[in-house]
Short mmCIF file of C-alpha atoms in Angstrom, two decimals:
data_model
loop_
_atom_site.label_atom_id
_atom_site.label_comp_id
_atom_site.label_asym_id
_atom_site.label_seq_id
_atom_site.Cartn_x
_atom_site.Cartn_y
_atom_site.Cartn_z
CA MET A 1 5.84 122.72 -15.19
CA ASP A 2 5.49 120.61 -18.34
CA LYS A 3 2.07 119.12 -18.84
CA VAL A 4 2.11 115.40 -19.73
CA LEU A 5 -1.59 114.57 -19.90
CA GLU A 6 -4.86 116.48 -20.18
CA VAL A 7 -8.10 114.53 -19.67
CA ASP A 8 -11.41 116.22 -20.41
CA ARG A 9 -14.84 114.75 -19.60
CA LEU A 10 -13.87 111.11 -20.00
CA SER A 11 -16.90 108.80 -19.82
CA LYS A 12 -17.36 105.06 -20.18
CA VAL A 13 -20.76 103.31 -20.32
CA TYR A 14 -21.22 99.54 -20.54
CA GLY A 15 -24.46 98.71 -22.30
CA PRO A 16 -26.77 100.37 -24.84
CA GLY A 17 -26.88 103.73 -23.05
CA CYS A 18 -29.82 106.12 -23.05
CA PRO A 19 -30.54 109.81 -22.23
CA SER A 20 -31.23 108.89 -18.58
CA CYS A 21 -27.88 107.17 -17.96
CA PHE A 22 -26.09 110.27 -16.68
CA GLU A 23 -29.20 111.92 -15.18
CA LEU A 24 -30.26 109.02 -12.94
CA THR A 25 -26.91 107.63 -11.78
CA GLY A 26 -24.09 108.85 -9.59
CA PRO A 27 -23.44 109.42 -5.87
CA GLU A 28 -26.75 111.23 -5.27
CA PHE A 29 -28.63 108.15 -6.57
CA ASN A 30 -26.30 105.64 -4.85
CA THR A 31 -25.90 103.65 -8.05
CA ASN A 32 -24.06 103.63 -11.34
CA ILE A 33 -26.66 101.37 -12.98
CA CYS A 34 -29.18 103.20 -15.16
CA PRO A 35 -32.73 102.37 -13.95
CA VAL A 36 -34.12 102.89 -17.48
CA CYS A 37 -31.83 100.83 -19.75
CA GLY A 38 -29.70 98.88 -17.27
CA SER A 39 -26.39 100.24 -18.58
CA VAL A 40 -23.48 100.64 -16.16
CA VAL A 41 -22.00 104.14 -16.03
CA ALA A 42 -18.46 103.13 -15.07
CA ALA A 43 -17.07 106.67 -15.39
CA HIS A 44 -18.57 110.04 -16.28
CA ASP A 45 -17.08 113.50 -16.76
CA VAL A 46 -13.63 112.61 -15.41
CA SER A 47 -11.27 115.57 -16.00
CA PHE A 48 -7.75 116.32 -14.78
CA ASP A 49 -4.28 117.47 -15.83
CA LEU A 50 -1.02 115.66 -15.03
CA TYR A 51 2.45 117.24 -15.04
CA LYS A 52 5.98 115.92 -15.46
CA GLY A 53 7.29 114.25 -12.31
CA GLU A 54 3.89 114.37 -10.60
CA ILE A 55 2.06 111.45 -8.98
CA LEU A 56 -1.72 111.78 -9.17
CA GLY A 57 -3.81 109.50 -6.98
CA ILE A 58 -7.26 108.24 -7.95
CA MET A 59 -9.01 106.87 -4.90
CA GLY A 60 -12.33 105.15 -4.33
CA GLU A 61 -13.96 101.88 -3.37
CA SER A 62 -14.44 98.96 -5.76
CA GLY A 63 -16.75 99.95 -8.62
CA SER A 64 -16.05 103.68 -8.28
CA GLY A 65 -14.66 103.93 -11.81
CA LYS A 66 -11.03 104.60 -10.91
CA SER A 67 -9.58 101.62 -12.79
CA THR A 68 -11.89 102.17 -15.75
CA ALA A 69 -10.51 105.68 -16.27
CA VAL A 70 -6.92 104.39 -16.37
CA LYS A 71 -7.79 101.45 -18.64
CA CYS A 72 -9.32 103.87 -21.14
CA LEU A 73 -6.15 106.00 -21.08
CA TYR A 74 -3.93 102.93 -21.61
CA PHE A 75 -6.20 101.74 -24.47
CA ASP A 76 -7.32 98.57 -22.66
CA GLN A 77 -10.88 99.85 -23.14
CA ALA A 78 -12.45 102.35 -25.51
CA PRO A 79 -14.13 105.36 -23.85
CA SER A 80 -17.73 106.26 -24.67
CA SER A 81 -16.89 109.96 -24.89
CA GLY A 82 -14.36 112.56 -23.81
CA ARG A 83 -10.92 113.69 -24.87
CA ALA A 84 -7.38 112.97 -23.66
CA VAL A 85 -4.22 114.66 -24.95
CA PHE A 86 -0.74 113.27 -24.28
CA PHE A 87 2.08 115.82 -24.54
CA ASP A 88 5.26 114.06 -25.60
CA GLU A 89 8.25 116.36 -26.01
CA SER A 90 7.21 118.60 -28.93
CA LYS A 91 4.28 116.43 -30.04
CA GLN A 92 0.65 116.22 -28.95
CA HIS A 93 -1.41 113.06 -29.31
CA ASP A 94 -5.22 113.02 -29.13
CA LEU A 95 -5.36 109.55 -27.57
CA PHE A 96 -8.89 108.60 -28.52
CA ASP A 97 -8.53 109.78 -32.14
CA LEU A 98 -5.53 107.51 -32.84
CA ASN A 99 -5.91 104.31 -34.82
CA ALA A 100 -5.16 100.93 -33.22
CA ALA A 101 -1.57 100.79 -34.52
CA GLN A 102 -0.81 104.30 -33.23
CA GLN A 103 -2.33 103.46 -29.84
CA ARG A 104 -0.28 100.26 -29.63
CA ASN A 105 2.86 102.19 -30.51
CA LEU A 106 2.27 104.72 -27.69
CA ALA A 107 1.40 102.01 -25.16
CA ASN A 108 4.53 100.01 -26.05
CA HIS A 109 6.97 102.92 -26.23
CA ARG A 110 5.79 105.92 -24.19
CA PHE A 111 3.47 104.49 -21.51
CA GLY A 112 4.04 101.91 -18.80
CA MET A 113 1.33 99.92 -17.03
CA VAL A 114 1.55 97.90 -13.82
CA TYR A 115 -1.61 95.93 -13.04
CA GLN A 116 -2.89 94.57 -9.72
CA ASN A 117 -2.92 91.11 -11.33
CA PRO A 118 0.57 90.36 -12.72
CA HIS A 119 -1.00 87.89 -15.20
CA LEU A 120 -2.32 90.93 -17.10
CA GLY A 121 1.09 92.59 -17.35
CA LEU A 122 3.46 89.63 -17.70
CA ASN A 123 3.78 86.71 -20.09
CA PHE A 124 4.00 83.73 -17.72
CA ASP A 125 5.26 81.42 -20.49
CA ILE A 126 8.61 83.23 -20.81
CA SER A 127 11.29 84.18 -18.28
CA ALA A 128 11.47 87.41 -16.27
CA GLY A 129 14.24 88.63 -18.56
CA GLY A 130 12.25 87.50 -21.59
CA ASN A 131 9.36 89.72 -20.53
CA ILE A 132 11.66 92.74 -20.58
CA ALA A 133 13.25 91.59 -23.84
CA GLU A 134 9.77 91.38 -25.41
CA ARG A 135 9.15 95.05 -24.65
CA LEU A 136 12.64 96.14 -25.76
CA LEU A 137 12.25 94.29 -29.07
CA MET A 138 9.01 96.19 -29.73
CA TYR A 139 10.94 99.36 -28.93
CA GLY A 140 13.47 98.53 -31.64
CA VAL A 141 16.38 97.22 -29.54
CA SER A 142 17.59 94.10 -31.34
CA ASN A 143 21.15 93.46 -30.12
CA TYR A 144 21.09 90.43 -27.80
CA ALA A 145 23.89 91.70 -25.55
CA ASP A 146 22.20 95.10 -25.21
CA ILE A 147 18.87 93.49 -24.32
CA ARG A 148 20.49 91.16 -21.79
CA SER A 149 22.40 94.02 -20.18
CA ARG A 150 19.34 96.26 -20.02
CA ALA A 151 17.16 93.49 -18.56
CA THR A 152 19.81 92.71 -15.92
CA GLY A 153 20.02 96.39 -14.97
CA LEU A 154 16.25 96.82 -14.71
CA LEU A 155 15.77 93.68 -12.64
CA SER A 156 18.62 94.71 -10.32
CA ARG A 157 17.04 98.16 -10.02
CA THR A 158 13.77 96.59 -8.92
CA GLU A 159 15.64 94.21 -6.57
CA VAL A 160 15.15 91.02 -8.55
CA LEU A 161 18.38 89.02 -8.38
CA PRO A 162 20.06 88.83 -11.82
CA GLU A 163 20.58 85.06 -11.37
CA ARG A 164 16.77 84.68 -11.39
CA MET A 165 16.46 86.46 -14.72
CA ASP A 166 15.92 83.21 -16.64
CA GLU A 167 13.22 81.89 -14.30
CA LEU A 168 9.53 81.94 -15.17
CA PRO A 169 7.39 84.53 -13.31
CA LYS A 170 5.16 81.73 -11.98
CA ASN A 171 8.07 80.71 -9.71
CA PHE A 172 8.10 84.15 -8.07
CA SER A 173 6.14 85.50 -5.11
CA GLY A 174 3.42 88.11 -5.73
CA GLY A 175 5.73 90.92 -4.65
CA MET A 176 8.50 89.67 -6.95
CA GLN A 177 6.04 89.43 -9.85
CA GLN A 178 5.11 93.07 -9.26
CA ARG A 179 8.81 94.01 -9.34
CA VAL A 180 9.24 92.24 -12.68
CA GLN A 181 6.12 94.04 -13.97
CA ILE A 182 7.60 97.40 -12.89
CA ALA A 183 10.95 96.52 -14.51
CA LYS A 184 9.14 95.63 -17.75
CA ALA A 185 7.09 98.85 -17.65
CA LEU A 186 10.29 100.90 -17.19
CA ALA A 187 12.17 99.20 -20.05
CA THR A 188 11.45 101.98 -22.56
CA ASN A 189 11.93 104.87 -20.09
CA PRO A 190 8.29 105.94 -20.49
CA PRO A 191 7.37 109.48 -19.42
CA LEU A 192 3.97 108.24 -18.17
CA LEU A 193 3.33 105.29 -15.85
CA PHE A 194 -0.05 103.86 -14.79
CA LEU A 195 -0.19 101.89 -11.51
CA ASP A 196 -3.48 100.07 -10.90
CA GLU A 197 -3.81 98.77 -7.30
CA VAL A 198 -0.21 97.52 -7.42
CA THR A 199 0.11 96.76 -3.69
CA THR A 200 -3.28 95.07 -3.15
CA GLY A 201 -2.92 91.57 -1.74
CA LEU A 202 0.76 91.95 -0.84
CA ASP A 203 2.22 91.62 2.67
CA LEU A 204 2.74 94.96 4.42
CA SER A 205 6.54 94.72 4.30
CA VAL A 206 6.42 93.93 0.57
CA GLN A 207 3.94 96.78 0.02
CA ALA A 208 6.32 99.21 1.72
CA ALA A 209 9.25 98.08 -0.45
CA ILE A 210 7.21 98.45 -3.67
CA LEU A 211 6.03 101.94 -2.64
CA ASP A 212 9.61 103.00 -1.84
CA LEU A 213 10.67 101.74 -5.26
CA ILE A 214 7.91 103.77 -6.98
CA LEU A 215 9.00 106.95 -5.17
CA GLU A 216 12.64 106.34 -6.09
CA ILE A 217 11.70 105.90 -9.76
CA GLN A 218 9.67 109.11 -9.72
CA GLN A 219 12.56 111.07 -8.21
CA GLU A 220 15.24 109.53 -10.45
CA ARG A 221 13.38 109.74 -13.75
CA ASP A 222 10.86 112.56 -13.23
CA THR A 223 8.21 110.12 -14.44
CA ALA A 224 4.58 111.26 -14.30
CA MET A 225 2.38 108.61 -12.68
CA ILE A 226 -1.28 107.88 -12.06
CA VAL A 227 -1.81 105.66 -9.01
CA VAL A 228 -5.19 103.96 -8.66
CA THR A 229 -5.95 102.61 -5.19
CA HIS A 230 -8.54 102.23 -2.45
CA ASP A 231 -5.76 102.44 0.17
CA LEU A 232 -5.41 105.80 1.92
CA GLY A 233 -1.92 104.89 3.10
CA VAL A 234 -0.76 104.50 -0.51
CA ILE A 235 -2.36 107.82 -1.46
CA ARG A 236 -0.81 109.59 1.53
CA LEU A 237 2.68 108.30 0.74
CA LEU A 238 2.73 108.69 -3.06
CA ALA A 239 0.28 111.25 -4.38
CA GLY A 240 0.72 115.02 -4.43
CA ARG A 241 -2.81 115.50 -5.76
CA THR A 242 -5.80 113.18 -5.51
CA LEU A 243 -9.17 112.60 -7.15
CA VAL A 244 -11.84 110.81 -5.10
CA MET A 245 -14.38 108.82 -7.14
CA LYS A 246 -17.73 107.30 -6.27
CA TYR A 247 -20.23 105.66 -8.63
CA GLY A 248 -18.24 106.77 -11.67
CA ARG A 249 -17.99 110.45 -10.70
CA VAL A 250 -15.17 112.57 -9.30
CA ILE A 251 -16.67 113.90 -6.07
CA GLU A 252 -13.59 115.67 -4.69
CA SER A 253 -10.17 116.67 -5.99
CA GLY A 254 -7.22 118.70 -4.78
CA LEU A 255 -3.94 118.49 -2.91
CA THR A 256 -3.71 115.16 -1.09
CA ASP A 257 -2.86 116.73 2.27
CA GLN A 258 -5.93 118.97 2.09
CA ILE A 259 -8.24 116.12 1.11
CA LEU A 260 -7.00 113.83 3.88
CA GLU A 261 -6.86 116.51 6.58
CA ASP A 262 -9.99 118.47 5.67
CA PRO A 263 -12.23 116.34 3.41
CA GLN A 264 -15.27 118.26 2.15
CA HIS A 265 -17.52 115.53 0.77
CA ALA A 266 -19.33 113.28 3.26
CA TYR A 267 -18.09 110.14 1.44
CA THR A 268 -14.45 111.28 1.65
CA GLN A 269 -14.95 112.12 5.32
CA ARG A 270 -16.16 108.55 5.92
CA LEU A 271 -13.21 107.09 3.98
CA VAL A 272 -10.69 109.13 5.95
CA SER A 273 -12.28 108.51 9.35
CA SER A 274 -12.51 104.74 8.71
CA ALA A 275 -8.77 104.63 8.04
CA LEU A 276 -7.82 106.45 11.25
#
């Protein structure tokens, strides 16, 4: 299998940081706030590999560090330490060693991001089609007819009616906004897609439709994905492998079936039993 991403000891600390930050925080201390300097250890020592066509789940409650890890990989935040390598065809990119322009180029062309809050992923001042056009223009597609055709195809693929292409996203329901976000993320055929709590706050029927769409995209395009969620149902349906995080640390990782059927860590056992 082709490796797409290799993450090694990714850490993110908010605050001044001190030698005690990593020693006195984590699940065994029931906090990610350093008692010495007050810094927040959002993520520490997060390591994993991701392969072509694979969906990796990162699961944990609010504040566990799961979203922070993905935001560092998508360049929304700068990590405090660690290394991440993106394997793109014959090239390798050390993500955290790239300059801002190189990072922007990768995010715009080779990565896709779908946020829980569509306001972070969409421009609400331009139409649904305009959002896709914006990404295609950055990708170098400049022919109006080509852009229009591609936007129509992507919106149809994500079940947004083509006749609504020229409407503003603010006129859409939450589920429809997520579909437009997914269409925009897919515009450049990225080999790597980040999905951060994409079904949170949506009706169950809408959730199910979005999850089906994600699985279809994975199967059609062989896209590698990282799915961040606190929802065991989402993990069970989408992820082949899963990391469980608590207080910024990965406390358990492995095949999703094994983790859900035979969780080893007491926290994971509580998560699984509470969802039954």
